[in-house]
Short mmCIF file of C-alpha atoms in Angstrom, two decimals:
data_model
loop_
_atom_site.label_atom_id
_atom_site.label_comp_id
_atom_site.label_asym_id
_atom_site.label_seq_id
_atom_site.Cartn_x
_atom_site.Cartn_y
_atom_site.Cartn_z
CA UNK A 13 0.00 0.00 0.00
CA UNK A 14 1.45 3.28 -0.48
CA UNK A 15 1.84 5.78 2.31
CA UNK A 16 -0.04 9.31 2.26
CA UNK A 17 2.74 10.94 4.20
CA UNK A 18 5.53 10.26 1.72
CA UNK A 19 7.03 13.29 0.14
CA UNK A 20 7.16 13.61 -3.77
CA UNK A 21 10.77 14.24 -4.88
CA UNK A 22 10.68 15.75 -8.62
CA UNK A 23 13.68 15.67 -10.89
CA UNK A 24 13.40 17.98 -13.70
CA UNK A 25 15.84 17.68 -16.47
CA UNK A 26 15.85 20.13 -18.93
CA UNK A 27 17.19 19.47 -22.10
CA UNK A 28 17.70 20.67 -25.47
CA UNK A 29 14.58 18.96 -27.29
CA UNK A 30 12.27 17.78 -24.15
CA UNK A 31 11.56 18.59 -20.40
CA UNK A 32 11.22 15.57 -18.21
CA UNK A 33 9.73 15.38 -14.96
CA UNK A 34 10.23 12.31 -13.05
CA UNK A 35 8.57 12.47 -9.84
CA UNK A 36 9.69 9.51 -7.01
CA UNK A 37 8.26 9.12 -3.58
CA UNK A 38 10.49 7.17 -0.75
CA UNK A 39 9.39 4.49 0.69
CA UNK A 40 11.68 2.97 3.31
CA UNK A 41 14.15 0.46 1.46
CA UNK A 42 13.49 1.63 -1.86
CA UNK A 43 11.86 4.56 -4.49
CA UNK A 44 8.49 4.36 -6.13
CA UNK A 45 7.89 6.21 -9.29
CA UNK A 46 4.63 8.35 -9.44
CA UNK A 47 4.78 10.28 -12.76
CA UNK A 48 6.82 10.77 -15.52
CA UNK A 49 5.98 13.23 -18.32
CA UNK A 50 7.83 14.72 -21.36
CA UNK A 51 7.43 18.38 -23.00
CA UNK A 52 8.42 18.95 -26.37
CA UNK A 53 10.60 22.62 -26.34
CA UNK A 54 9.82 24.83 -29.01
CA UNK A 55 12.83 24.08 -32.08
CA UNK A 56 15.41 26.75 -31.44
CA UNK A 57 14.41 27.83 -27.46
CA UNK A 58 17.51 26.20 -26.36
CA UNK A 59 21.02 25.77 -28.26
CA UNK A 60 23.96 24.16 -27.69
CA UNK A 61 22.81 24.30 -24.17
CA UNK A 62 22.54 28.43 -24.16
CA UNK A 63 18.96 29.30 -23.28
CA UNK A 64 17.59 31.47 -26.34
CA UNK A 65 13.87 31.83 -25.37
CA UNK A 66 12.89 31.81 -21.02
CA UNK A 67 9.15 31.97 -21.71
CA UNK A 68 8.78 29.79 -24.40
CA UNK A 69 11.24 26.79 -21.77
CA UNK A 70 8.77 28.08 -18.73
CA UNK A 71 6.05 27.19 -20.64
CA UNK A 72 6.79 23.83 -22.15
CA UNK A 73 7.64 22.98 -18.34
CA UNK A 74 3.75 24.46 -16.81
CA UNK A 75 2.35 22.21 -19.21
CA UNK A 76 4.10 19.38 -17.62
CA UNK A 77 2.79 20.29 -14.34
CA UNK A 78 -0.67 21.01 -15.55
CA UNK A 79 -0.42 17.40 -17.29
CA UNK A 80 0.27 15.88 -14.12
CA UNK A 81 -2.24 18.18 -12.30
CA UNK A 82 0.83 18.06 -9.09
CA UNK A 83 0.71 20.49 -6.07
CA UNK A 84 4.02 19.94 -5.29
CA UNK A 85 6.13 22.89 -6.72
CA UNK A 86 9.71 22.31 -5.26
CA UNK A 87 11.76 20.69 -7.80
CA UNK A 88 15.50 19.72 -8.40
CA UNK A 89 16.90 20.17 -11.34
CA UNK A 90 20.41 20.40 -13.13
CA UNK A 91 22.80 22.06 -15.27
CA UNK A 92 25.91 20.96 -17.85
CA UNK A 93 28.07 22.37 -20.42
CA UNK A 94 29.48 25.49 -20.35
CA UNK A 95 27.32 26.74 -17.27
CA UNK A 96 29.80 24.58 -15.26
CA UNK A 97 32.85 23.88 -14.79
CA UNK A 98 34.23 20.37 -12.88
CA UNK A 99 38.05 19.63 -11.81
CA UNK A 100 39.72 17.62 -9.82
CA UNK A 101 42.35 19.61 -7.31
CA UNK A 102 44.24 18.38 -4.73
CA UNK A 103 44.29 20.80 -1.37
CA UNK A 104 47.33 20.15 1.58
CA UNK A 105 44.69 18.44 4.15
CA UNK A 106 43.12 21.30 6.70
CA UNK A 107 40.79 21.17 9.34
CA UNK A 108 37.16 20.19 8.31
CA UNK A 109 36.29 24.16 9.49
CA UNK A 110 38.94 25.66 7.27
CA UNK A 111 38.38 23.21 4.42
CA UNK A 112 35.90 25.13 2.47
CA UNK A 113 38.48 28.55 2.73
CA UNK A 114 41.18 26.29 1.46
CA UNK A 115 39.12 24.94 -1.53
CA UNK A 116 38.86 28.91 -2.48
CA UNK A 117 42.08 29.50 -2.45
CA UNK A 118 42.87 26.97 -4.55
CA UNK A 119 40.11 27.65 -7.26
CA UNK A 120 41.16 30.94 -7.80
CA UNK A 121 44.20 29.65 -9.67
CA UNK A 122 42.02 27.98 -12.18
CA UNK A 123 39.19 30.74 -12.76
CA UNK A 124 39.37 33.89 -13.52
CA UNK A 125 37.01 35.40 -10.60
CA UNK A 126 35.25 34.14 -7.90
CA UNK A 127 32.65 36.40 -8.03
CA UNK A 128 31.37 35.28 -11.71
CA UNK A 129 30.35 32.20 -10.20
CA UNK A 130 28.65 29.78 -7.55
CA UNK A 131 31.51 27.64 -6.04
CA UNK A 132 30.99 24.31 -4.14
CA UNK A 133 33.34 21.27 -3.80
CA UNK A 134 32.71 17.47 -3.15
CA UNK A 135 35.78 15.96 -1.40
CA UNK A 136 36.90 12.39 -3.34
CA UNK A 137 39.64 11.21 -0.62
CA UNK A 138 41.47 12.25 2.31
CA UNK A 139 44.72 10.93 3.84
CA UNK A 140 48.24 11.93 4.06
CA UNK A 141 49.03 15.57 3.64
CA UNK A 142 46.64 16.36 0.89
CA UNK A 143 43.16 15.94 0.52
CA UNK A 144 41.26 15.36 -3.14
CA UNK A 145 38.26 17.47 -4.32
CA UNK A 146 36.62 17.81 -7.16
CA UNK A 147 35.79 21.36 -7.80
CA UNK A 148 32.34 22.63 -8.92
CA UNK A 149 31.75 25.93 -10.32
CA UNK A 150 28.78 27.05 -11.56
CA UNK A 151 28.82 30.11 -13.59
CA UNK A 152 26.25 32.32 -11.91
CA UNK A 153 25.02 34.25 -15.03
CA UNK A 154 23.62 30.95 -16.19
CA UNK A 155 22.63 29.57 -13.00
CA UNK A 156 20.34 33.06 -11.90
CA UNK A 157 18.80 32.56 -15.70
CA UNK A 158 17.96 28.37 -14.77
CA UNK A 159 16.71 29.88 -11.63
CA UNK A 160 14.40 32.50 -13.78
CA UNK A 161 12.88 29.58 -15.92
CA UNK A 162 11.50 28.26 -12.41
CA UNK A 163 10.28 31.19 -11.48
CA UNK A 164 8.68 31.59 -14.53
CA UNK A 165 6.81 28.27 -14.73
CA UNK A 166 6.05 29.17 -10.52
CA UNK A 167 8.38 26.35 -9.74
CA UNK A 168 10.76 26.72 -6.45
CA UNK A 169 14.43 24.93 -6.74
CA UNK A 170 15.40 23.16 -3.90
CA UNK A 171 18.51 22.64 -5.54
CA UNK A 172 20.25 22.58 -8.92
CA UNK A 173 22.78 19.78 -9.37
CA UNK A 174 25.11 18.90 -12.22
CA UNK A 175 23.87 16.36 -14.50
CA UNK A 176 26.65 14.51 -14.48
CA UNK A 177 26.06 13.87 -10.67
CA UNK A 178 22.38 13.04 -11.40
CA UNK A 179 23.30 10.43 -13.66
CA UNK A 180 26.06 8.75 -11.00
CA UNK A 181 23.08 9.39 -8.32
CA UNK A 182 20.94 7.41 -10.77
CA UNK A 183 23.47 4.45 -11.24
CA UNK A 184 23.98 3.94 -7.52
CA UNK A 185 20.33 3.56 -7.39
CA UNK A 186 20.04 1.05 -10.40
CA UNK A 187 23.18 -1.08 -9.82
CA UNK A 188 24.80 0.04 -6.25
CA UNK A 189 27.10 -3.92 -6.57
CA UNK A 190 28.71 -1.97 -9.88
CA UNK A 191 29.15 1.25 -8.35
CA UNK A 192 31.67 -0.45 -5.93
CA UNK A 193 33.89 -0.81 -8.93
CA UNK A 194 35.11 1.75 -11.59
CA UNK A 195 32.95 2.63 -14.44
CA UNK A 196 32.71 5.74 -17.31
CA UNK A 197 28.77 7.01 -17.24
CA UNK A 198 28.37 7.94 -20.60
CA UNK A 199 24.82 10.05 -21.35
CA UNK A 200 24.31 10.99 -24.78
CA UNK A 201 21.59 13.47 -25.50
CA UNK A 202 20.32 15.34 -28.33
CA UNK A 203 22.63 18.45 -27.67
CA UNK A 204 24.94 17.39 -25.07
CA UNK A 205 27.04 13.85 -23.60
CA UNK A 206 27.75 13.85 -20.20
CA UNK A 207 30.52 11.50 -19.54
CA UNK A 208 31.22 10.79 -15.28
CA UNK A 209 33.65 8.47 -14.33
CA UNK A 210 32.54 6.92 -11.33
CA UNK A 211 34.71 5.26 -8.42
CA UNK A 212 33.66 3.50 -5.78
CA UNK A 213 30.21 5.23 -5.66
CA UNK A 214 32.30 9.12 -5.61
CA UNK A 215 32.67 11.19 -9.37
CA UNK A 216 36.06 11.40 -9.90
CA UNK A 217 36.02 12.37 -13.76
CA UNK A 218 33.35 14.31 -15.60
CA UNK A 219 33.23 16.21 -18.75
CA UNK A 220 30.67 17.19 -21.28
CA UNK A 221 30.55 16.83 -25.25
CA UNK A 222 28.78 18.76 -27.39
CA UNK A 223 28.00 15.95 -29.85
CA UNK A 224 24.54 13.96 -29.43
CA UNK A 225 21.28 13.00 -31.24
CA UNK A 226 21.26 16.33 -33.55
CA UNK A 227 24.37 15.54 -34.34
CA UNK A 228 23.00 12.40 -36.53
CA UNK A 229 20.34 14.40 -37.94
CA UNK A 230 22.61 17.18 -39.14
CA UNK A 231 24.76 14.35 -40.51
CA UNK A 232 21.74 12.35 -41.95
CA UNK A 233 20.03 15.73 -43.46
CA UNK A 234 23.07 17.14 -45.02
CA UNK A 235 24.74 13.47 -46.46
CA UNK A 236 21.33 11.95 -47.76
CA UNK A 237 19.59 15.40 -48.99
CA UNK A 238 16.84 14.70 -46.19
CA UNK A 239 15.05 17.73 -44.79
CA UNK A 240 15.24 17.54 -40.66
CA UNK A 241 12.29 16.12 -39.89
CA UNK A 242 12.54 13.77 -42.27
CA UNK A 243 16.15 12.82 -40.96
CA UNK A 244 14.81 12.41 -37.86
CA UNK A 245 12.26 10.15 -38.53
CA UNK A 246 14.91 8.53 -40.30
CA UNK A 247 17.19 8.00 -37.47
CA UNK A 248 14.62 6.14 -35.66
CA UNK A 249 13.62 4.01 -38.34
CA UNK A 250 10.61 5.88 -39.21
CA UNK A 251 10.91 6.22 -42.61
CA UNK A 252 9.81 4.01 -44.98
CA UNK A 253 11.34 5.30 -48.01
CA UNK A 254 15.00 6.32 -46.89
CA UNK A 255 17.80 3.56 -48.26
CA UNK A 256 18.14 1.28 -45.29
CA UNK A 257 21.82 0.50 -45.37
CA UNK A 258 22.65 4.30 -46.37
CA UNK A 259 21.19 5.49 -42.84
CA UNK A 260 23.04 2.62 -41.28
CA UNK A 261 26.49 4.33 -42.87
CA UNK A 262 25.84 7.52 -42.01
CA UNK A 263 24.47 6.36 -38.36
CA UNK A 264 27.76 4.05 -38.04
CA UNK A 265 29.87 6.83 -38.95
CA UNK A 266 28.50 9.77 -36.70
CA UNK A 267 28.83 7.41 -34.28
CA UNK A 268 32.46 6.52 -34.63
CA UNK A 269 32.54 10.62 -34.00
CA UNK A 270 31.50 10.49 -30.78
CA UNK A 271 33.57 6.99 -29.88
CA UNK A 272 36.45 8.62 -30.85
CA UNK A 273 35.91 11.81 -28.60
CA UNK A 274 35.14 9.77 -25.24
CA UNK A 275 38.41 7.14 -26.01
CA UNK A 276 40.55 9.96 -26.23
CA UNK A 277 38.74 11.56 -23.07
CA UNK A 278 39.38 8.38 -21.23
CA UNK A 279 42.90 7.82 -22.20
CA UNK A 280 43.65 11.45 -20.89
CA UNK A 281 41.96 10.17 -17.57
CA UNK A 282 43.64 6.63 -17.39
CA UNK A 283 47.11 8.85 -18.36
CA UNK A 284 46.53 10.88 -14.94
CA UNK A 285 44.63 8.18 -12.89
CA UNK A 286 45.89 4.94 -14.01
CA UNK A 287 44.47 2.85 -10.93
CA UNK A 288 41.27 4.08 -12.03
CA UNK A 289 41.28 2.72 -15.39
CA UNK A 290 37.11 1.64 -16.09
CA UNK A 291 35.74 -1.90 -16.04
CA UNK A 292 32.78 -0.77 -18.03
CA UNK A 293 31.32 2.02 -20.09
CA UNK A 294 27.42 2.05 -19.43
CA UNK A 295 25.37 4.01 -21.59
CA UNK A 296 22.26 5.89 -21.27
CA UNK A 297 20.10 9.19 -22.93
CA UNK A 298 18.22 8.72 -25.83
CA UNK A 299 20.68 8.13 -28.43
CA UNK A 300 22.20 5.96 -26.60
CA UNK A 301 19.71 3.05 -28.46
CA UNK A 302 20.77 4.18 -31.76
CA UNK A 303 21.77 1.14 -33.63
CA UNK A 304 25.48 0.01 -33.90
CA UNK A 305 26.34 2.44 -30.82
CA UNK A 306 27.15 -0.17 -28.16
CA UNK A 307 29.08 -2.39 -30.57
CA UNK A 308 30.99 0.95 -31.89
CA UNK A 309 31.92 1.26 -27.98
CA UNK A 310 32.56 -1.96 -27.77
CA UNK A 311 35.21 -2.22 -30.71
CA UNK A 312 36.53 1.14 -30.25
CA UNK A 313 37.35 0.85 -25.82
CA UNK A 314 38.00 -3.16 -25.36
CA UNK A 315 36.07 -3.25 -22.61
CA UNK A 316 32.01 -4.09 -21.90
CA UNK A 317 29.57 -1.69 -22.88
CA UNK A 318 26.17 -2.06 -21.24
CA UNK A 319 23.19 0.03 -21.77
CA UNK A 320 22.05 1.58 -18.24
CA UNK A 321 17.93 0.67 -16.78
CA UNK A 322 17.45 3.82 -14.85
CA UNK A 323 13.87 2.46 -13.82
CA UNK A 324 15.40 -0.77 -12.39
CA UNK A 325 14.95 -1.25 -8.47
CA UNK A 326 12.28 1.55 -8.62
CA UNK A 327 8.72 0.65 -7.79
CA UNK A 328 6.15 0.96 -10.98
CA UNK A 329 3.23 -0.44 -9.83
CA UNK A 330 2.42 3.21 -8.54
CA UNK A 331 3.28 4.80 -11.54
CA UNK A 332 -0.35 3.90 -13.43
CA UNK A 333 2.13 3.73 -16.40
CA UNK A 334 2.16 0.91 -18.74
CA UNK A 335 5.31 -0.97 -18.65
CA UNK A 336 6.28 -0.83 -22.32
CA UNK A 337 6.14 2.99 -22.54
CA UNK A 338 8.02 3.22 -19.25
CA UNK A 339 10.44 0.84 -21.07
CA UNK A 340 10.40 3.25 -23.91
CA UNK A 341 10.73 6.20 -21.99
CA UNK A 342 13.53 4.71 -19.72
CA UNK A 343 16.60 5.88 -21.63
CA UNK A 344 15.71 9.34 -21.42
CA UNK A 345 15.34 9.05 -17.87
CA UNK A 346 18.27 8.84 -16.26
CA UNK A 347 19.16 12.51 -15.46
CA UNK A 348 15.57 13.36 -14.29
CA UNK A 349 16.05 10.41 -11.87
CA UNK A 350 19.43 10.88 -10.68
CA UNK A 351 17.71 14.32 -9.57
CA UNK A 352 14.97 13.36 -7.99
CA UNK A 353 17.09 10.91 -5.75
CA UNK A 354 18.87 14.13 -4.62
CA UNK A 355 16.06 14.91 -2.99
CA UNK A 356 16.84 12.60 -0.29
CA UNK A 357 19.32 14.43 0.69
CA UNK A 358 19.57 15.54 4.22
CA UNK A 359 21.48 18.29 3.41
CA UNK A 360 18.14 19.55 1.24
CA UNK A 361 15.79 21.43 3.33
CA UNK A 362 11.95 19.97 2.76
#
C-alpha cells in the first residue's frame, strides 16, 4: 500500500529537445515512481545548451505540471556544459572548518574570478598531507537565468545539481554492486554527452561533449539530402522510403565521431589516474539506443559496454504507467532520476 505521508521528490531535467519530470516518492528500502511526463521545447528555445527563449522553456515545463495536475512545486533540477565547470584539485589536508576557505584558495588559480560564479566542492579522498576534491563551479550568469525559468513556470528549486552527478546518483540507485567498482557514465543526449567516471560510488572524472542526437540528424540531413524532420524520422527508423543501409552508414559513422571523442577523453583520464582505469562504459540518454552504438563502444574501448535501466529497483506499480512505454521512456530518464534521488538528501531542506 502506499503511504499518504511520503514526500514527492521531482527531478526535472531540462534538455535541449524535451523537459522531463520524473517524480519519485520514498518508501523505506526503496523509491516508487509516481509520474513521468515529457514536454516537447519549441525548435530553437535552447542551443547548444545556451537558453535562447525563457518563456517559451517556462512554458513547455507548466504544461508538464498542468499534465500531471501536481501540487508539489519544489523541484531539483540540473545544469551541464558550459554553465559549469568540474576539476579535480588536490588541497594540503586542513581542518574540516577551514576546508571550504582552502578549496577557495585553490580555485582561484584555475578561474578567472570568484565572483562570476557559484563555487561548491565534493571531497573524493582524504589521507596523508593532501586531501582530493573535485571542484564545482557554476557560472552564476547561467545559473540566476535556470533559476528564472523556475520562477517563470512558478516552480521553487530546492537545488540545482550537475547532470553529471544526477546520472552517478541514478546508477547507484540502479546497480549500487557496480558502483563499488570503476565505471565511465556515458549520457548521450540530443545536444549534449555527459561523460562521469565513477569510483567507488564518488565522481572522480566528468566532462561534457557537445556531440549527441542532432548531431546524426545534421549528418543524416546534409549526407542523404533529407530535410530535418525527415532525418529524424529517419534516425529512428521511421521512414519508410530512406535507403536502409545508407542510414546505417551515415548512423555508423557519426557514431564513430563520438567513440572517438570519449576514447581519447578516457585515455587522458587513465594517463593521470591509471588505478582508475574503467571496467565498463554504461550508456544511457536517448541516443544511446541508436543502432550500432554499443558495438561501436565496444570495438573502439576493449572493454564491456552495457546500456544503463534507470527504472530498475524503482517501484512501478504506482506509476499507473504501462510498462512498455516506461520501457520506452527509460533511456531518457536517467538525469531526471538521478535528480529526484537528490532529494533525499539531508542536506536539502523539505
Amino acid at each position: 500500500m502506499p503511504e499518504p505521508y511520503a514526500k514527492l521528490s521531482l527531478g526535472l531535467d531540462i534538455g535541449s529537445s524535451y523537459v522531463k519530470l520524473v517524480a519519485l516518492s520514498r518508501r523505506p528500502d526503496h523509491w516508487a515512481l509516481k509520474h513521468v511526463a515529457l514536454s516537447p521545447l519549441p525548435e530553437g528555445s535552447i542551443v547548444d545548451g545556451e537558453v535562447m527563449d525563457s518563456g517559451a522553456v517556462a512554458e513547455s515545463i507548466e504544461a508538464l505540471f498542468n499534465q500531471l495536475a501536481l501540487d508539489e512545486r519544489r523541484v531539483i533540477s540540473g545544469i551541464s556544459g558550459r554553465a559549469v565547470i568540474v576539476k579535480p584539485i588536490r588541497i594540503p589536508t586542513a581542518d574540516p572548518d577551514e576546508l571550504a576557505q582552502s578549496v577557495s584558495w585553490v580555485a582561484e588559480q584555475y578561474l578567472p574570478s570568484l565572483d562570476d560564479v557559484n563555487l561548491d566542492y565534493h571531497v573524493i579522498s582524504t589521507g596523508g598531507d593532501f586531501t582530493e576534491v573535485l571542484l564545482v563551479a557554476a557560472k552564476r550568469e547561467r545559473l540566476e537565468g535556470h533559476l528564472m525559468i523556475l520562477r517563470l513556470a512558478g516552480l521553487e528549486a530546492l537545488a540545482i545539481d550537475v547532470d553529471s552527478f544526477a546520472l552517478g546518483n541514478c546508477f547507484e540507485q540502479a546497480e549500487p554492486e557496480a558502483a563499488r567498482g570503476t565505471v565511465a557514465l556515458v549520457n548521450v543526449g540530443a545536444s549534449m554527452t555527459n561523460v562521469n567516471v565513477l569510483a567507488a560510488g564518488s565522481p572522480r572524472f566528468t566532462r561534457d561533449i557537445s556531440f549527441g542526437g542532432y548531431n546524426y540528424t545534421e549528418a543524416l540531413a546534409r549526407d542523404l539530402s533529407l530535410s530535418v524532420a525527415d532525418a529524424e524520422r529517419a534516425k529512428r527508423g521511421e521512414l519508410p522510403d530512406a535507403d536502409a543501409a545508407a542510414v546505417d552508414a551515415v548512423v555508423g559513422e557519426t557514431t564513430l565521431e563520438l567513440v572517438d571523442e570519449i576514447s581519447r577523453t578516457l585515455t587522458h583520464f587513465a594517463g593521470t589516474h591509471p588505478e582508475l582505469v574503467p571496467d565498463a562504459v554504461v550508456l544511457s540518454g536517448g541516443s544511446s539506443v541508436l543502432p550500432r552504438i554499443k558495438s561501436s563502444f565496444e570495438d573502439t574501448l576493449a572493454i564491456p559496454v552495457r546500456l544503463l535501466d534507470p527504472l530498475a529497483r524503482i517501484d512501478l506499480g504506482e506509476s499507473g504507467m504501462d510498462r512498455e512505454d516506461l520501457a520506452t521512456l527509460a533511456p531518457h530518464l536517467a538525469v531526471g532520476i538521478g535528480l529526484a534521488i537528490r532529494g533525499d538528501d539531508p542536506e536539502i531542506d523539505r
